[in-house]
Backbone as ProteinMPNN parsed JSONL, in Angstrom:
{"seq_chain_A": "MAQDRAEQIAELLHQAGEVHHVVFADTDGEDDDWATFYSDWLLAHSPLPKLLRRVPVRSHLTRDLVACDERYTAENPSDAWPGWYARKLIENYG", "coords_chain_A": {"N_chain_A": [[-9.347, -26.857, 15.996], [-9.205, -26.317, 13.192], [-6.45, -26.207, 12.95], [-5.791, -28.837, 13.53], [-6.952, -30.111, 11.317], [-5.366, -28.974, 9.318], [-2.871, -30.057, 9.976], [-3.402, -32.77, 9.534], [-3.981, -32.773, 6.792], [-1.544, -31.845, 5.857], [0.038, -34.044, 6.51], [-1.078, -35.93, 4.758], [-0.329, -34.798, 2.318], [2.415, -35.055, 2.545], [2.572, -37.868, 2.571], [1.6, -38.383, -0.012], [3.705, -37.31, -1.441], [5.75, -39.097, -0.716], [4.786, -41.497, -1.846], [4.721, -40.72, -4.513], [7.444, -40.345, -4.988], [8.37, -42.97, -4.794], [6.971, -44.212, -6.916], [8.032, -42.808, -9.046], [10.708, -43.496, -8.964], [12.676, -44.212, -10.796], [13.325, -41.844, -11.993], [14.267, -40.415, -9.926], [12.204, -39.196, -8.559], [11.558, -37.029, -10.103], [9.177, -35.295, -11.975], [7.389, -33.603, -14.191], [4.657, -33.353, -14.254], [3.726, -33.626, -11.679], [1.697, -32.603, -9.993], [-0.709, -33.557, -10.986], [-0.479, -36.291, -10.456], [-0.393, -36.15, -7.614], [-2.965, -35.017, -7.064], [-4.662, -36.99, -8.12], [-3.949, -39.203, -6.473], [-4.501, -38.17, -3.886], [-7.281, -37.782, -4.011], [-8.262, -40.329, -4.609], [-7.107, -42.141, -2.808], [-6.967, -41.236, -0.201], [-8.17, -39.551, 2.794], [-8.635, -36.898, 2.065], [-10.87, -35.45, 0.789], [-12.844, -35.685, 2.805], [-11.603, -34.306, 4.903], [-11.443, -31.771, 3.78], [-14.057, -31.291, 3.595], [-15.513, -31.473, 1.316], [-15.591, -32.714, -2.069], [-13.093, -31.971, -4.119], [-12.925, -30.94, -7.556], [-10.903, -32.817, -9.645], [-9.162, -31.603, -11.552], [-9.217, -28.991, -10.646], [-8.053, -29.224, -8.132], [-5.525, -30.05, -8.936], [-4.696, -27.732, -10.314], [-4.705, -25.956, -8.134], [-2.717, -27.05, -6.509], [-0.479, -26.64, -8.13], [-0.519, -23.837, -8.153], [-0.038, -23.377, -5.434], [2.578, -24.373, -5.282], [3.956, -22.602, -6.986], [3.556, -20.173, -5.642], [4.649, -20.75, -3.128], [7.313, -21.181, -3.818], [7.968, -18.632, -4.79], [7.526, -16.981, -2.533], [9.068, -18.19, -0.577], [8.685, -19.217, 2.167], [9.331, -19.881, 5.701], [8.072, -22.092, 6.687], [7.557, -25.628, 6.378], [6.808, -27.178, 3.244], [4.477, -29.002, 3.137], [2.72, -28.286, 5.292], [2.28, -25.59, 4.746], [1.056, -25.683, 2.193], [-1.214, -27.138, 2.953], [-2.623, -25.334, 4.604], [-3.266, -23.396, 2.682], [-4.898, -24.89, 0.961], [-7.059, -25.392, 2.665], [-7.949, -22.764, 2.978], [-8.829, -22.329, 0.34], [-10.795, -24.313, -0.056], [-12.342, -24.448, 2.184]], "CA_chain_A": [[-9.884, -27.805, 15.025], [-8.625, -26.026, 11.877], [-5.042, -26.597, 13.003], [-5.766, -30.288, 13.433], [-7.206, -30.419, 9.906], [-4.174, -28.589, 8.553], [-1.834, -31.058, 10.245], [-3.792, -34.014, 8.866], [-3.808, -32.567, 5.351], [-0.095, -31.787, 5.632], [0.526, -35.427, 6.538], [-1.501, -36.559, 3.499], [0.536, -34.266, 1.261], [3.711, -35.717, 2.732], [2.402, -39.249, 2.107], [1.515, -38.341, -1.481], [5.074, -37.096, -1.9], [6.492, -40.35, -0.549], [4.302, -42.436, -2.867], [5.173, -40.195, -5.804], [8.88, -40.612, -5.11], [8.524, -44.408, -5.056], [6.475, -44.497, -8.265], [8.945, -42.19, -10.006], [12.07, -43.769, -8.488], [13.619, -44.266, -11.916], [13.727, -40.467, -12.306], [14.544, -39.813, -8.622], [11.053, -38.393, -8.164], [11.321, -35.93, -11.04], [7.957, -35.465, -12.759], [6.835, -32.279, -14.474], [3.213, -33.391, -14.034], [3.571, -34.131, -10.316], [0.45, -32.164, -9.359], [-1.77, -34.471, -11.415], [-0.301, -37.506, -9.654], [-0.809, -35.845, -6.249], [-4.416, -34.848, -6.97], [-5.252, -38.325, -8.308], [-3.72, -40.009, -5.273], [-5.208, -37.576, -2.748], [-8.724, -37.979, -4.143], [-8.61, -41.748, -4.699], [-6.491, -43.002, -1.796], [-6.788, -40.557, 1.079], [-9.374, -38.892, 3.297], [-8.605, -35.455, 1.809], [-12.201, -34.843, 0.623], [-13.499, -35.603, 4.117], [-10.962, -33.235, 5.666], [-11.813, -30.495, 3.157], [-15.517, -31.237, 3.707], [-16.09, -31.567, -0.024], [-14.731, -33.395, -3.035], [-12.668, -31.039, -5.163], [-12.751, -31.421, -8.922], [-9.482, -33.181, -9.736], [-8.392, -30.595, -12.29], [-9.102, -27.806, -9.794], [-7.046, -29.534, -7.115], [-4.237, -30.01, -9.637], [-4.399, -26.312, -10.518], [-4.406, -25.335, -6.845], [-1.403, -27.532, -6.071], [0.519, -25.907, -8.928], [-0.513, -22.46, -7.641], [0.668, -23.427, -4.144], [4.002, -24.556, -5.561], [4.492, -21.348, -7.538], [3.548, -19.153, -4.593], [5.607, -21.174, -2.107], [8.643, -20.93, -4.376], [8.168, -17.183, -4.88], [7.553, -16.37, -1.199], [10.106, -18.856, 0.197], [8.396, -19.138, 3.603], [10.126, -20.766, 6.559], [7.276, -23.296, 6.943], [7.716, -26.758, 5.456], [5.786, -27.069, 2.204], [3.184, -29.666, 3.347], [1.865, -27.48, 6.163], [1.939, -24.354, 4.038], [0.062, -26.059, 1.174], [-2.439, -27.551, 3.647], [-3.361, -24.127, 5.003], [-3.803, -22.77, 1.464], [-6.017, -25.708, 0.486], [-8.188, -25.119, 3.562], [-8.458, -21.441, 2.583], [-9.523, -22.45, -0.944], [-11.919, -25.252, -0.058], [-13.16, -24.321, 3.385]], "C_chain_A": [[-9.267, -27.586, 13.647], [-7.154, -26.425, 11.848], [-4.902, -28.109, 12.864], [-6.002, -30.727, 11.989], [-5.974, -30.112, 9.068], [-3.054, -29.607, 8.755], [-2.141, -32.373, 9.536], [-3.6, -33.906, 7.352], [-2.325, -32.499, 5.009], [0.494, -33.194, 5.612], [0.132, -36.164, 5.26], [-0.641, -36.08, 2.334], [1.921, -34.901, 1.335], [3.65, -37.162, 2.228], [2.335, -39.312, 0.585], [2.908, -38.155, -2.072], [5.916, -38.355, -1.807], [6.093, -41.363, -1.622], [4.803, -42.01, -4.241], [6.648, -40.532, -6.018], [9.146, -42.092, -5.406], [8.122, -44.729, -6.493], [7.432, -43.958, -9.324], [10.404, -42.364, -9.582], [13.087, -43.767, -9.617], [14.084, -42.883, -12.354], [14.048, -39.687, -11.029], [13.437, -38.845, -8.212], [10.736, -37.242, -9.093], [10.115, -36.241, -11.922], [7.345, -34.09, -12.965], [5.336, -32.205, -14.215], [2.874, -33.927, -12.641], [2.217, -33.794, -9.709], [-0.724, -33.051, -9.763], [-1.685, -35.775, -10.632], [-0.804, -37.269, -8.238], [-2.326, -35.759, -6.153], [-5.127, -36.181, -7.176], [-5.141, -39.146, -7.027], [-4.519, -39.476, -4.087], [-6.709, -37.82, -2.813], [-9.119, -39.453, -4.118], [-8.149, -42.586, -3.508], [-6.303, -42.34, -0.437], [-8.111, -39.942, 1.536], [-9.397, -37.376, 3.044], [-9.998, -34.861, 1.614], [-12.953, -34.696, 1.948], [-12.919, -34.447, 4.927], [-11.288, -31.856, 5.102], [-13.317, -30.246, 3.224], [-16.211, -31.084, 2.358], [-15.09, -32.257, -0.939], [-14.341, -32.395, -4.113], [-12.683, -31.713, -6.538], [-11.254, -31.66, -9.098], [-8.656, -32.114, -10.446], [-8.23, -29.313, -11.477], [-8.055, -28.029, -8.709], [-5.652, -29.51, -7.731], [-3.794, -28.57, -9.83], [-3.979, -25.657, -9.208], [-3.07, -25.805, -6.278], [-0.282, -26.833, -6.834], [0.622, -24.47, -8.427], [0.203, -22.395, -6.294], [2.17, -23.518, -4.364], [4.63, -23.262, -6.068], [4.596, -20.279, -6.46], [4.571, -19.481, -3.5], [7.033, -20.884, -2.564], [8.944, -19.437, -4.4], [8.341, -16.544, -3.503], [8.646, -16.944, -0.307], [9.861, -18.767, 1.71], [9.256, -20.115, 4.403], [9.385, -22.069, 6.876], [7.624, -24.389, 5.94], [6.546, -26.752, 4.477], [4.482, -27.797, 2.525], [2.221, -28.86, 4.221], [1.393, -26.209, 5.494], [0.869, -24.628, 2.996], [-1.266, -26.408, 1.841], [-3.268, -26.343, 4.049], [-3.981, -23.434, 3.795], [-4.989, -23.572, 0.921], [-7.25, -25.511, 1.36], [-8.785, -23.752, 3.245], [-9.29, -21.54, 1.306], [-10.808, -23.26, -0.864], [-12.775, -25.217, 1.202], [-12.842, -25.248, 4.502]], "O_chain_A": [[-8.851, -28.544, 12.997], [-6.665, -26.926, 10.835], [-4.012, -28.6, 12.171], [-5.318, -31.623, 11.497], [-5.588, -30.904, 8.207], [-2.368, -29.973, 7.801], [-1.24, -33.015, 8.998], [-3.115, -34.84, 6.713], [-1.896, -33.036, 3.988], [1.354, -33.497, 4.785], [0.925, -36.943, 4.731], [-0.269, -36.868, 1.465], [2.519, -35.238, 0.313], [4.562, -37.625, 1.542], [2.939, -40.188, -0.033], [3.248, -38.77, -3.083], [6.702, -38.652, -2.706], [6.948, -42.006, -2.231], [5.254, -42.837, -5.034], [7.044, -40.954, -7.104], [10.045, -42.421, -6.179], [8.841, -45.432, -7.203], [7.621, -44.577, -10.371], [11.233, -41.484, -9.813], [14.233, -43.365, -9.421], [15.116, -42.755, -13.012], [14.096, -38.457, -11.041], [13.697, -37.81, -7.598], [9.743, -36.544, -8.893], [10.037, -37.305, -12.536], [6.841, -33.481, -12.021], [4.798, -31.122, -13.982], [1.858, -34.598, -12.454], [1.645, -34.611, -8.987], [-1.636, -33.273, -8.966], [-2.706, -36.305, -10.194], [-1.558, -38.083, -7.706], [-2.921, -36.362, -5.26], [-6.097, -36.474, -6.477], [-6.128, -39.713, -6.558], [-5.145, -40.251, -3.363], [-7.345, -38.042, -1.782], [-10.207, -39.789, -3.65], [-8.736, -43.631, -3.226], [-5.548, -42.845, 0.394], [-9.054, -39.828, 0.753], [-10.106, -36.649, 3.74], [-10.295, -33.836, 2.228], [-13.622, -33.688, 2.176], [-13.659, -33.696, 5.563], [-11.398, -30.885, 5.851], [-13.792, -29.144, 2.948], [-17.351, -30.625, 2.278], [-13.905, -32.369, -0.625], [-15.175, -32.013, -4.934], [-12.475, -32.921, -6.647], [-10.436, -30.811, -8.744], [-7.569, -31.763, -9.987], [-7.219, -28.623, -11.604], [-7.266, -27.135, -8.402], [-4.708, -29.009, -7.121], [-2.648, -28.225, -9.543], [-3.013, -24.895, -9.171], [-2.367, -25.028, -5.631], [0.742, -26.476, -6.253], [1.724, -23.939, -8.289], [0.965, -21.462, -6.04], [2.943, -22.82, -3.708], [5.712, -22.877, -5.627], [5.597, -19.567, -6.372], [5.271, -18.595, -3.009], [7.857, -20.401, -1.788], [10.054, -19.022, -4.066], [9.192, -15.673, -3.32], [9.107, -16.274, 0.617], [10.725, -18.297, 2.45], [9.833, -21.052, 3.851], [10.009, -23.046, 7.291], [7.949, -24.103, 4.788], [5.431, -26.369, 4.832], [3.424, -27.251, 2.21], [1.033, -28.768, 3.912], [0.243, -25.8, 5.654], [-0.118, -23.897, 2.913], [-2.327, -26.019, 1.352], [-4.484, -26.33, 3.855], [-5.104, -22.937, 3.877], [-5.976, -22.99, 0.47], [-8.369, -25.467, 0.849], [-10.007, -23.6, 3.246], [-10.339, -20.905, 1.2], [-11.795, -22.935, -1.523], [-13.811, -25.879, 1.276], [-13.49, -25.199, 5.548]]}, "name": "protein", "num_of_chains": 1, "seq": "MAQDRAEQIAELLHQAGEVHHVVFADTDGEDDDWATFYSDWLLAHSPLPKLLRRVPVRSHLTRDLVACDERYTAENPSDAWPGWYARKLIENYG"}
């Protein structure tokens, strides 16, 4: 069950990335405040709260996405980022 949730959340993160890239096409997806866009989109346009079994505070989700990015970059795991972030979000939010 947890794996299924992680896969679903990973897919939502991937979708958020696709939407972000379209919205920021003029900068080829470059956006220093990407985590705010992701958290806004995930909370307003996806079933992320249902999958996490609670509604994260947007600023907390933004912070956690930035923390995931920093840790993912530092650790350089072999996993693709959406799945790795999804597992970390499940750890943080239950």
